[in-house]
Amino acid sequence: MATTEAIDVVMPQMGVSVSEGTITKWLKQQGEQVEADEPLLEISTDKVDTEVPSPGTGVLSEILVQEGATVDVGTKLAVIGGDGASAQPAEPAEPVQQDAPPEPATAEAAAETEAASSGESPAPTAPSEPAPAQAEAPSTNGKTFVSPVVAKIASEHGVDPSQVQGTGRGGRVTKKDILNFIESGGQAAPAAPAQPAAPAEPEPAPAPEAAAPAPPKPALAPAPSAAQPGESFEPMSAMRKGIAEHMRRSLDTSAHVTSAIEVDMSKVAAIRAKLKKEYQQSYGVNPTYLIFVARAASETLREYPWINGEIRGDQIVTRSYVNLGFAVELQDGKGLIVPVVKNAETLNLLGMAKSVTDIAQRARDKKLLPDEVQGGTFTITNPGGYGTFHGTPVISQPQAAILGTYAVVKRPWVVQDDLGEDVIAIRPIMNLTLTYDHRLVDGALAGRFLRDIREKLESWDESAY
């Protein structure tokens, strides 16, 4: 039944560390009828792309935020029902933040943006709740409150946010501040004392200005001033920006080393051929080579807690569980997401096949929940599905390692015959790579880990899995 009262559609909170989202597509147009829980729009964050269901039934009377705009969590996006004449002209102005830095991402940040665009007078346009937050910020100099994103990055790198010079309102530390501080090797903090000196003397003012360009932003290359013949431009999505930033930060954080090993998949291939028909007909899943590797890896990781662990400050964190992340391609290679199978060590082969098939499909259908892309302790990437035989993946922070699985290729292989003589046979061979953080994992430990996975795969016992 359609509602007679106006229902606000707002940007949902997509996980504790997600503070903003980008409208990628409206699935309904203004004036169209929409049913409760029917997909209404698609949004993109640095964690996940997903559909937002309609909060009620009625006519989509007003769209306030257009496609491509990036807004804070809680921002009013549209109105369903009512008379369609919502007398709140200030609301649609918030989407103009799409070019603003993503970090503050709170109601306080929205108020700051409005104040910056129209002077200091528009305090009455700010919501009643953010006002105390703004008043509180100067009294604390912005040091006691940081957003979840800033807090998470600071925790991963063992950084005290109070030591970082903030450029936000009232000296608040933003995401850009904390990343610049880390990238500069923790040298940004000394700039703080220079600021109080600036009002007293005009001469010291150039010193902070000279220090500001020092921490470069390496994630994105500068755009050319004009298109060259044959060139075209497209904006980076929120997901692509998130991937770029995360990969660059990972390389700046971990000491990446990659080791590789060859595995004879003969036994796995035989068992897979035997199980394939049953799994597909009875359970609707395909027992791919990836499933076997994932099962062997989750079992082996229990014996190698450091490879399943992380560095947190000056502490080594280990776990009694294994949360396996799987890199899933989206948008024809223009997007990547890593959904996580929780407690993978408790799953048998069939359970692993069901779980991986489910999360991969829901990732492609944009049905994942934010919690399903968080909490991973170890990641597997499978470029071998496209025929590649070797690679050096980048570690997903703050994890310690990532396993690469590659194409199964028939190759000449030395084996022993019944007489114990070496002979050449044709075997299905897979390369596995382990990229690991050498700050925590040494080459010998990585080598033993790969050796143990190989032994499990080459001696696969169907009854044990």
CSV table of C-alpha atoms in Angstrom, one decimal:
chain,number,residue,atom,x,y,z
A,1,MET,CA,0.0,0.0,0.0
A,2,ALA,CA,1.4,3.4,-1.0
A,3,THR,CA,2.3,5.8,1.8
A,4,THR,CA,0.5,9.1,2.1
A,5,GLU,CA,3.4,10.6,4.2
A,6,ALA,CA,6.8,11.5,2.8
A,7,ILE,CA,9.5,9.0,3.5
A,8,ASP,CA,13.1,10.1,3.3
A,9,VAL,CA,15.7,8.0,1.5
A,10,VAL,CA,19.1,8.6,3.1
A,11,MET,CA,22.7,7.4,2.4
A,12,PRO,CA,23.0,4.2,4.6
A,13,GLN,CA,25.8,3.4,7.0
A,14,MET,CA,27.7,0.7,5.1
A,15,GLY,CA,29.9,-0.5,7.9
A,16,VAL,CA,31.6,1.3,10.8
A,17,SER,CA,34.6,2.5,8.8
A,18,VAL,CA,32.5,3.8,5.8
A,19,SER,CA,31.6,7.4,6.1
A,20,GLU,CA,30.4,8.4,2.7
A,21,GLY,CA,29.1,6.9,-0.6
A,22,THR,CA,28.7,7.8,-4.2
A,23,ILE,CA,25.5,7.5,-6.2
A,24,THR,CA,26.4,5.4,-9.2
A,25,LYS,CA,22.9,4.8,-10.6
A,26,TRP,CA,19.3,5.6,-9.9
A,27,LEU,CA,17.2,2.5,-10.7
A,28,LYS,CA,14.0,4.4,-10.5
A,29,GLN,CA,13.2,7.9,-12.0
A,30,GLN,CA,11.4,10.7,-10.3
A,31,GLY,CA,7.7,10.2,-10.6
A,32,GLU,CA,7.9,6.4,-10.9
A,33,GLN,CA,6.1,4.0,-8.5
A,34,VAL,CA,8.4,2.1,-6.2
A,35,GLU,CA,7.6,-0.8,-3.9
A,36,ALA,CA,9.0,-1.4,-0.4
A,37,ASP,CA,12.4,-3.3,-0.5
A,38,GLU,CA,12.6,-2.9,-4.3
A,39,PRO,CA,16.1,-1.9,-5.5
A,40,LEU,CA,16.0,1.9,-5.7
A,41,LEU,CA,19.5,3.0,-6.4
A,42,GLU,CA,23.1,1.7,-6.6
A,43,ILE,CA,25.8,3.2,-4.4
A,44,SER,CA,29.6,2.8,-4.3
A,45,THR,CA,31.9,3.1,-1.4
A,46,ASP,CA,35.6,2.3,-0.9
A,47,LYS,CA,34.5,-1.0,0.6
A,48,VAL,CA,31.6,-2.3,-1.5
A,49,ASP,CA,29.2,-1.6,-4.4
A,50,THR,CA,25.7,-2.4,-3.5
A,51,GLU,CA,22.0,-1.7,-4.2
A,52,VAL,CA,19.9,0.3,-1.7
A,53,PRO,CA,16.3,-1.0,-1.3
A,54,SER,CA,13.3,1.4,-1.1
A,55,PRO,CA,12.3,2.1,2.5
A,56,GLY,CA,8.6,2.2,1.6
A,57,THR,CA,6.0,2.0,-1.1
A,58,GLY,CA,4.9,5.0,-3.1
A,59,VAL,CA,5.9,7.4,-5.8
A,60,LEU,CA,9.5,8.6,-6.0
A,61,SER,CA,8.4,12.2,-5.7
A,62,GLU,CA,11.8,13.9,-5.4
A,63,ILE,CA,15.5,13.0,-6.2
A,64,LEU,CA,17.8,15.3,-4.3
A,65,VAL,CA,21.2,13.8,-5.1
A,66,GLN,CA,22.2,13.1,-8.7
A,67,GLU,CA,24.3,10.3,-10.1
A,68,GLY,CA,28.0,10.8,-9.6
A,69,ALA,CA,27.7,12.8,-6.4
A,70,THR,CA,29.5,11.7,-3.2
A,71,VAL,CA,27.8,12.5,0.1
A,72,ASP,CA,28.1,11.7,3.7
A,73,VAL,CA,26.3,8.9,5.5
A,74,GLY,CA,22.9,10.1,6.6
A,75,THR,CA,22.5,12.6,3.7
A,76,LYS,CA,19.0,12.8,2.4
A,77,LEU,CA,19.0,11.4,-1.1
A,78,ALA,CA,15.3,11.4,-2.2
A,79,VAL,CA,11.7,11.5,-1.0
A,80,ILE,CA,9.0,8.8,-1.5
A,81,GLY,CA,5.4,9.8,-1.2
A,82,GLY,CA,4.1,13.0,0.2
A,83,ASP,CA,3.2,16.0,-2.0
A,84,GLY,CA,6.6,16.0,-3.7
A,85,ALA,CA,7.1,19.6,-2.7
A,86,SER,CA,9.6,19.3,0.1
A,87,ALA,CA,10.4,22.8,1.3
A,88,GLN,CA,14.0,22.2,2.0
A,89,PRO,CA,16.0,23.8,-0.7
A,90,ALA,CA,19.2,23.6,1.3
A,91,GLU,CA,19.2,19.8,1.3
A,92,PRO,CA,20.1,19.2,-2.3
A,93,ALA,CA,23.1,21.5,-2.0
A,94,GLU,CA,24.9,18.8,0.1
A,95,PRO,CA,25.8,16.6,-3.0
A,96,VAL,CA,28.0,19.4,-4.2
A,97,GLN,CA,30.6,17.8,-1.8
A,98,GLN,CA,31.4,15.3,-4.5
A,99,ASP,CA,34.8,17.0,-5.1
A,100,ALA,CA,35.5,17.5,-1.4
A,101,PRO,CA,38.0,15.2,0.4
A,102,PRO,CA,36.3,12.1,1.7
A,103,GLU,CA,37.8,12.1,5.1
A,104,PRO,CA,35.6,14.1,7.5
A,105,ALA,CA,32.5,12.3,6.3
A,106,THR,CA,30.3,13.3,9.2
A,107,ALA,CA,27.5,15.8,9.8
A,108,GLU,CA,30.1,18.1,11.2
A,109,ALA,CA,32.0,18.0,7.8
A,110,ALA,CA,28.7,18.8,5.9
A,111,ALA,CA,28.3,21.9,8.1
A,112,GLU,CA,31.9,22.9,7.4
A,113,THR,CA,31.4,22.6,3.7
A,114,GLU,CA,28.3,24.8,3.8
A,115,ALA,CA,30.1,27.4,5.9
A,116,ALA,CA,33.1,27.4,3.5
A,117,SER,CA,30.9,27.9,0.5
A,118,SER,CA,28.8,30.8,1.8
A,119,GLY,CA,30.9,32.5,4.6
A,120,GLU,CA,30.4,32.0,8.3
A,121,SER,CA,26.9,33.3,8.5
A,122,PRO,CA,24.9,30.2,7.5
A,123,ALA,CA,25.0,28.6,10.9
A,124,PRO,CA,21.2,28.4,11.0
A,125,THR,CA,21.2,26.1,8.0
A,126,ALA,CA,23.2,23.5,9.9
A,127,PRO,CA,21.2,20.7,11.6
A,128,SER,CA,20.7,21.1,15.3
A,129,GLU,CA,22.8,18.1,16.3
A,130,PRO,CA,26.0,19.0,14.5
A,131,ALA,CA,26.1,22.4,16.2
A,132,PRO,CA,27.3,21.1,19.6
A,133,ALA,CA,30.0,19.0,17.7
A,134,GLN,CA,31.3,22.1,16.1
A,135,ALA,CA,31.3,24.0,19.3
A,136,GLU,CA,33.2,21.1,21.0
A,137,ALA,CA,35.9,20.9,18.3
A,138,PRO,CA,37.7,24.1,19.1
A,139,SER,CA,37.8,23.4,22.8
A,140,THR,CA,39.6,20.1,22.2
A,141,ASN,CA,41.6,21.5,19.3
A,142,GLY,CA,40.3,18.7,17.2
A,143,LYS,CA,42.6,16.1,18.8
A,144,THR,CA,40.2,14.0,20.8
A,145,PHE,CA,37.9,13.1,18.0
A,146,VAL,CA,38.8,11.4,14.7
A,147,SER,CA,36.6,9.6,12.2
A,148,PRO,CA,36.6,5.7,12.1
A,149,VAL,CA,38.6,5.8,8.9
A,150,VAL,CA,41.4,7.9,10.5
A,151,ALA,CA,41.3,5.8,13.7
A,152,LYS,CA,41.6,2.5,11.6
A,153,ILE,CA,44.6,3.8,9.6
A,154,ALA,CA,46.3,5.1,12.7
A,155,SER,CA,45.8,1.8,14.4
A,156,GLU,CA,47.2,-0.2,11.5
A,157,HIS,CA,50.4,1.9,11.4
A,158,GLY,CA,50.8,2.4,15.2
A,159,VAL,CA,50.4,6.2,14.9
A,160,ASP,CA,49.0,8.4,17.7
A,161,PRO,CA,46.6,10.8,15.9
A,162,SER,CA,47.3,13.5,18.5
A,163,GLN,CA,50.9,13.7,17.1
A,164,VAL,CA,49.6,14.5,13.6
A,165,GLN,CA,49.1,18.1,12.5
A,166,GLY,CA,45.5,18.5,11.5
A,167,THR,CA,44.3,20.7,8.6
A,168,GLY,CA,40.6,20.2,9.3
A,169,ARG,CA,38.3,22.6,11.2
A,170,GLY,CA,39.7,23.4,14.6
A,171,GLY,CA,42.9,21.4,13.9
A,172,ARG,CA,41.0,18.2,13.2
A,173,VAL,CA,43.0,15.3,11.7
A,174,THR,CA,41.7,14.2,8.4
A,175,LYS,CA,42.3,11.1,6.3
A,176,LYS,CA,44.7,13.1,4.1
A,177,ASP,CA,46.6,14.3,7.1
A,178,ILE,CA,47.2,10.8,8.6
A,179,LEU,CA,48.2,9.4,5.2
A,180,ASN,CA,50.6,12.2,4.5
A,181,PHE,CA,52.1,11.8,8.0
A,182,ILE,CA,52.7,8.1,7.4
A,183,GLU,CA,54.1,8.6,3.9
A,184,SER,CA,56.5,11.2,5.1
A,185,GLY,CA,57.9,8.8,7.7
A,186,GLY,CA,56.2,10.6,10.6
A,187,GLN,CA,57.9,13.9,9.9
A,188,ALA,CA,54.7,16.0,9.6
A,189,ALA,CA,54.3,16.4,13.4
A,190,PRO,CA,57.0,19.0,13.9
A,191,ALA,CA,55.0,21.4,11.6
A,192,ALA,CA,52.5,21.9,14.5
A,193,PRO,CA,54.6,24.3,16.6
A,194,ALA,CA,55.2,26.5,13.6
A,195,GLN,CA,51.5,27.5,13.3
A,196,PRO,CA,51.2,29.4,16.6
A,197,ALA,CA,54.3,31.4,15.5
A,198,ALA,CA,52.6,32.5,12.3
A,199,PRO,CA,50.2,35.1,13.8
A,200,ALA,CA,53.0,36.6,16.0
A,201,GLU,CA,55.5,37.1,13.1
A,202,PRO,CA,54.8,37.3,9.4
A,203,GLU,CA,58.3,35.9,8.5
A,204,PRO,CA,57.8,32.3,9.8
A,205,ALA,CA,54.7,31.9,7.7
A,206,PRO,CA,56.5,30.7,4.5
A,207,ALA,CA,58.1,27.8,6.4
A,208,PRO,CA,54.9,25.9,6.9
A,209,GLU,CA,54.0,26.6,3.3
A,210,ALA,CA,57.2,25.1,2.1
A,211,ALA,CA,56.6,22.0,4.3
A,212,ALA,CA,53.1,21.5,3.0
A,213,PRO,CA,54.0,20.1,-0.5
A,214,ALA,CA,56.6,17.8,1.0
A,215,PRO,CA,54.3,14.7,1.4
A,216,PRO,CA,53.2,13.9,-2.1
A,217,LYS,CA,50.0,12.0,-2.9
A,218,PRO,CA,51.4,9.0,-4.8
A,219,ALA,CA,48.1,7.1,-5.4
A,220,LEU,CA,46.9,9.1,-8.4
A,221,ALA,CA,48.9,10.6,-11.3
A,222,PRO,CA,48.2,14.3,-12.1
A,223,ALA,CA,45.7,14.8,-14.9
A,224,PRO,CA,47.0,16.3,-18.1
A,225,SER,CA,45.8,19.9,-18.8
A,226,ALA,CA,44.1,18.9,-22.0
A,227,ALA,CA,43.3,15.7,-24.0
A,228,GLN,CA,45.8,14.6,-26.6
A,229,PRO,CA,44.6,13.2,-29.9
A,230,GLY,CA,43.1,9.8,-29.4
A,231,GLU,CA,42.7,10.2,-25.7
A,232,SER,CA,39.5,10.0,-23.7
A,233,PHE,CA,38.7,10.6,-20.0
A,234,GLU,CA,36.5,9.0,-17.5
A,235,PRO,CA,36.1,9.8,-13.8
A,236,MET,CA,37.5,7.3,-11.3
A,237,SER,CA,34.8,5.5,-9.3
A,238,ALA,CA,34.8,5.5,-5.5
A,239,MET,CA,35.8,1.9,-5.6
A,240,ARG,CA,38.7,2.5,-8.0
A,241,LYS,CA,40.0,5.4,-5.9
A,242,GLY,CA,39.8,3.1,-2.9
A,243,ILE,CA,41.7,0.4,-4.6
A,244,ALA,CA,44.4,2.8,-5.8
A,245,GLU,CA,44.9,4.3,-2.3
A,246,HIS,CA,44.9,0.9,-0.6
A,247,MET,CA,47.4,-0.7,-3.0
A,248,ARG,CA,49.8,2.3,-2.8
A,249,ARG,CA,49.5,2.3,1.0
A,250,SER,CA,50.2,-1.4,1.1
A,251,LEU,CA,53.4,-1.1,-0.9
A,252,ASP,CA,54.4,1.8,1.4
A,253,THR,CA,53.7,-0.2,4.5
A,254,SER,CA,54.8,-3.8,3.9
A,255,ALA,CA,58.1,-5.2,2.8
A,256,HIS,CA,56.8,-7.3,-0.1
A,257,VAL,CA,58.6,-10.5,-1.1
A,258,THR,CA,57.2,-13.3,-3.3
A,259,SER,CA,58.0,-17.0,-3.3
A,260,ALA,CA,56.6,-19.6,-5.7
A,261,ILE,CA,56.2,-23.4,-5.8
A,262,GLU,CA,55.0,-25.9,-8.5
A,263,VAL,CA,52.3,-28.4,-7.6
A,264,ASP,CA,51.4,-31.6,-9.3
A,265,MET,CA,47.5,-31.5,-9.3
A,266,SER,CA,47.0,-35.0,-10.6
A,267,LYS,CA,45.2,-36.3,-7.6
A,268,VAL,CA,43.1,-33.2,-7.2
A,269,ALA,CA,42.2,-33.4,-10.9
A,270,ALA,CA,41.0,-37.0,-10.6
A,271,ILE,CA,38.9,-36.2,-7.5
A,272,ARG,CA,37.5,-33.1,-9.0
A,273,ALA,CA,36.4,-35.0,-12.1
A,274,LYS,CA,34.7,-37.5,-9.9
A,275,LEU,CA,32.9,-34.9,-7.8
A,276,LYS,CA,32.0,-32.4,-10.5
A,277,LYS,CA,28.7,-33.9,-11.6
A,278,GLU,CA,27.4,-34.6,-8.1
A,279,TYR,CA,28.3,-31.1,-6.9
A,280,GLN,CA,26.7,-29.4,-9.9
A,281,GLN,CA,23.5,-31.4,-9.9
A,282,SER,CA,22.9,-31.8,-6.2
A,283,TYR,CA,24.3,-28.5,-4.9
A,284,GLY,CA,24.6,-26.1,-7.8
A,285,VAL,CA,28.3,-25.5,-7.3
A,286,ASN,CA,31.4,-26.3,-9.3
A,287,PRO,CA,34.4,-27.9,-7.4
A,288,THR,CA,37.1,-25.7,-9.1
A,289,TYR,CA,40.8,-26.0,-8.4
A,290,LEU,CA,40.5,-22.8,-6.4
A,291,ILE,CA,38.2,-24.6,-3.9
A,292,PHE,CA,40.8,-27.3,-3.3
A,293,VAL,CA,43.6,-24.8,-2.8
A,294,ALA,CA,41.4,-22.8,-0.4
A,295,ARG,CA,40.6,-25.8,1.6
A,296,ALA,CA,44.3,-26.8,1.8
A,297,ALA,CA,45.3,-23.2,2.6
A,298,SER,CA,42.8,-22.8,5.5
A,299,GLU,CA,44.0,-26.1,7.0
A,300,THR,CA,47.7,-25.2,6.6
A,301,LEU,CA,47.2,-21.6,8.0
A,302,ARG,CA,46.3,-23.1,11.4
A,303,GLU,CA,49.9,-24.4,11.6
A,304,TYR,CA,51.3,-21.0,10.6
A,305,PRO,CA,49.7,-18.3,12.8
A,306,TRP,CA,52.2,-15.6,11.7
A,307,ILE,CA,51.2,-15.9,8.1
A,308,ASN,CA,47.6,-15.7,9.2
A,309,GLY,CA,48.4,-12.7,11.5
A,310,GLU,CA,49.4,-9.1,11.3
A,311,ILE,CA,51.6,-6.4,12.7
A,312,ARG,CA,49.7,-4.0,14.9
A,313,GLY,CA,52.0,-1.2,16.2
A,314,ASP,CA,54.9,-3.1,17.8
A,315,GLN,CA,52.8,-6.2,18.5
A,316,ILE,CA,52.2,-9.4,16.5
A,317,VAL,CA,48.6,-10.4,16.3
A,318,THR,CA,47.7,-14.1,15.8
A,319,ARG,CA,44.3,-15.8,15.6
A,320,SER,CA,42.7,-19.1,16.3
A,321,TYR,CA,40.5,-18.7,13.2
A,322,VAL,CA,41.0,-18.2,9.5
A,323,ASN,CA,38.9,-15.6,7.6
A,324,LEU,CA,39.7,-16.2,3.9
A,325,GLY,CA,39.3,-13.3,1.5
A,326,PHE,CA,38.8,-14.0,-2.3
A,327,ALA,CA,39.6,-11.4,-4.9
A,328,VAL,CA,36.6,-11.1,-7.2
A,329,GLU,CA,36.7,-9.1,-10.5
A,330,LEU,CA,33.9,-6.7,-11.2
A,331,GLN,CA,32.8,-4.5,-14.1
A,332,ASP,CA,35.0,-6.2,-16.7
A,333,GLY,CA,38.2,-5.5,-14.9
A,334,LYS,CA,37.3,-2.0,-13.8
A,335,GLY,CA,36.6,-3.0,-10.2
A,336,LEU,CA,37.8,-5.5,-7.6
A,337,ILE,CA,36.3,-6.6,-4.3
A,338,VAL,CA,37.5,-9.1,-1.7
A,339,PRO,CA,34.6,-10.8,0.1
A,340,VAL,CA,35.5,-12.9,3.1
A,341,VAL,CA,34.5,-16.4,4.1
A,342,LYS,CA,34.6,-16.4,7.9
A,343,ASN,CA,35.9,-19.3,9.9
A,344,ALA,CA,37.1,-21.1,6.7
A,345,GLU,CA,39.0,-23.6,8.8
A,346,THR,CA,35.7,-25.2,9.9
A,347,LEU,CA,34.5,-25.9,6.3
A,348,ASN,CA,34.9,-29.2,4.4
A,349,LEU,CA,35.4,-29.2,0.7
A,350,LEU,CA,31.6,-28.9,-0.1
A,351,GLY,CA,31.1,-26.2,2.5
A,352,MET,CA,34.0,-24.2,1.0
A,353,ALA,CA,32.6,-24.6,-2.6
A,354,LYS,CA,29.2,-23.4,-1.4
A,355,SER,CA,30.6,-20.4,0.5
A,356,VAL,CA,32.9,-19.2,-2.3
A,357,THR,CA,30.3,-19.6,-5.0
A,358,ASP,CA,27.8,-17.7,-2.9
A,359,ILE,CA,30.0,-14.7,-2.0
A,360,ALA,CA,31.4,-14.4,-5.6
A,361,GLN,CA,28.0,-14.4,-7.1
A,362,ARG,CA,26.6,-11.8,-4.6
A,363,ALA,CA,29.7,-9.7,-5.2
A,364,ARG,CA,29.0,-9.5,-8.9
A,365,ASP,CA,25.3,-8.9,-8.2
A,366,LYS,CA,26.1,-6.1,-5.8
A,367,LYS,CA,24.3,-7.9,-2.9
A,368,LEU,CA,27.2,-8.0,-0.4
A,369,LEU,CA,26.9,-6.5,3.0
A,370,PRO,CA,29.7,-4.3,4.4
A,371,ASP,CA,30.6,-6.9,7.0
A,372,GLU,CA,31.2,-9.5,4.3
A,373,VAL,CA,34.2,-7.5,2.9
A,374,GLN,CA,35.8,-6.9,6.3
A,375,GLY,CA,37.7,-9.0,8.8
A,376,GLY,CA,39.8,-11.0,6.4
A,377,THR,CA,43.0,-12.6,7.8
A,378,PHE,CA,44.5,-14.0,4.6
A,379,THR,CA,43.6,-13.5,0.9
A,380,ILE,CA,43.6,-15.7,-2.2
A,381,THR,CA,43.7,-14.3,-5.7
A,382,ASN,CA,43.0,-16.4,-8.7
A,383,PRO,CA,44.3,-14.9,-12.0
A,384,GLY,CA,45.0,-18.4,-13.2
A,385,GLY,CA,41.4,-18.5,-14.4
A,386,TYR,CA,42.6,-16.4,-17.3
A,387,GLY,CA,45.6,-18.6,-18.1
A,388,THR,CA,48.3,-16.7,-16.3
A,389,PHE,CA,51.0,-18.9,-14.7
A,390,HIS,CA,52.8,-16.5,-12.4
A,391,GLY,CA,52.3,-13.2,-10.6
A,392,THR,CA,53.3,-11.0,-7.6
A,393,PRO,CA,50.0,-9.9,-5.9
A,394,VAL,CA,49.9,-6.9,-3.5
A,395,ILE,CA,49.1,-7.7,0.1
A,396,SER,CA,45.7,-6.6,1.4
A,397,GLN,CA,46.4,-4.5,4.5
A,398,PRO,CA,46.8,-5.2,7.4
A,399,GLN,CA,47.2,-8.8,6.5
A,400,ALA,CA,50.7,-10.5,6.4
A,401,ALA,CA,50.4,-12.5,3.1
A,402,ILE,CA,48.4,-13.2,0.0
A,403,LEU,CA,48.3,-16.5,-2.0
A,404,GLY,CA,48.2,-16.5,-5.8
A,405,THR,CA,46.8,-19.5,-7.7
A,406,TYR,CA,47.5,-19.9,-11.4
A,407,ALA,CA,46.5,-21.9,-14.4
A,408,VAL,CA,46.7,-25.7,-14.3
A,409,VAL,CA,48.9,-26.5,-17.3
A,410,LYS,CA,49.8,-30.0,-18.7
A,411,ARG,CA,53.6,-30.2,-18.7
A,412,PRO,CA,56.4,-32.8,-18.9
A,413,TRP,CA,57.1,-33.8,-15.3
A,414,VAL,CA,59.7,-36.2,-13.8
A,415,VAL,CA,58.1,-39.0,-11.8
A,416,GLN,CA,59.2,-42.4,-10.6
A,417,ASP,CA,57.9,-45.6,-12.3
A,418,ASP,CA,57.1,-48.9,-10.5
A,419,LEU,CA,60.8,-49.8,-10.5
A,420,GLY,CA,61.8,-46.5,-8.8
A,421,GLU,CA,63.3,-45.1,-12.0
A,422,ASP,CA,62.9,-41.5,-13.1
A,423,VAL,CA,60.7,-41.1,-16.1
A,424,ILE,CA,59.0,-38.2,-17.8
A,425,ALA,CA,55.2,-38.1,-17.7
A,426,ILE,CA,52.6,-35.5,-18.6
A,427,ARG,CA,51.1,-33.9,-15.4
A,428,PRO,CA,48.7,-31.1,-14.7
A,429,ILE,CA,50.9,-28.5,-12.9
A,430,MET,CA,49.8,-25.4,-11.0
A,431,ASN,CA,52.1,-22.6,-9.8
A,432,LEU,CA,51.3,-21.1,-6.4
A,433,THR,CA,52.9,-17.9,-5.2
A,434,LEU,CA,52.9,-16.4,-1.7
A,435,THR,CA,53.6,-12.7,-1.4
A,436,TYR,CA,54.4,-11.9,2.2
A,437,ASP,CA,55.3,-9.1,4.5
A,438,HIS,CA,59.0,-9.6,5.3
A,439,ARG,CA,58.7,-7.5,8.4
A,440,LEU,CA,56.9,-10.5,9.9
A,441,VAL,CA,57.3,-13.5,7.6
A,442,ASP,CA,60.8,-14.7,6.6
A,443,GLY,CA,61.6,-16.7,3.4
A,444,ALA,CA,62.1,-20.0,5.3
A,445,LEU,CA,58.7,-19.7,6.9
A,446,ALA,CA,57.0,-18.9,3.6
A,447,GLY,CA,58.8,-21.8,1.9
A,448,ARG,CA,57.6,-24.3,4.5
A,449,PHE,CA,54.1,-23.0,4.2
A,450,LEU,CA,54.1,-23.4,0.4
A,451,ARG,CA,55.7,-26.9,0.8
A,452,ASP,CA,52.9,-28.0,3.2
A,453,ILE,CA,50.2,-26.8,0.9
A,454,ARG,CA,51.8,-28.7,-1.9
A,455,GLU,CA,51.9,-31.9,0.1
A,456,LYS,CA,48.3,-31.6,1.0
A,457,LEU,CA,47.3,-31.1,-2.7
A,458,GLU,CA,49.6,-33.8,-4.1
A,459,SER,CA,48.4,-36.4,-1.5
A,460,TRP,CA,44.8,-35.4,-1.5
A,461,ASP,CA,42.7,-37.9,0.4
A,462,GLU,CA,39.0,-37.6,-0.6
A,463,SER,CA,37.8,-39.1,2.7
A,464,ALA,CA,39.7,-36.5,4.8
A,465,TYR,CA,38.0,-33.5,3.2
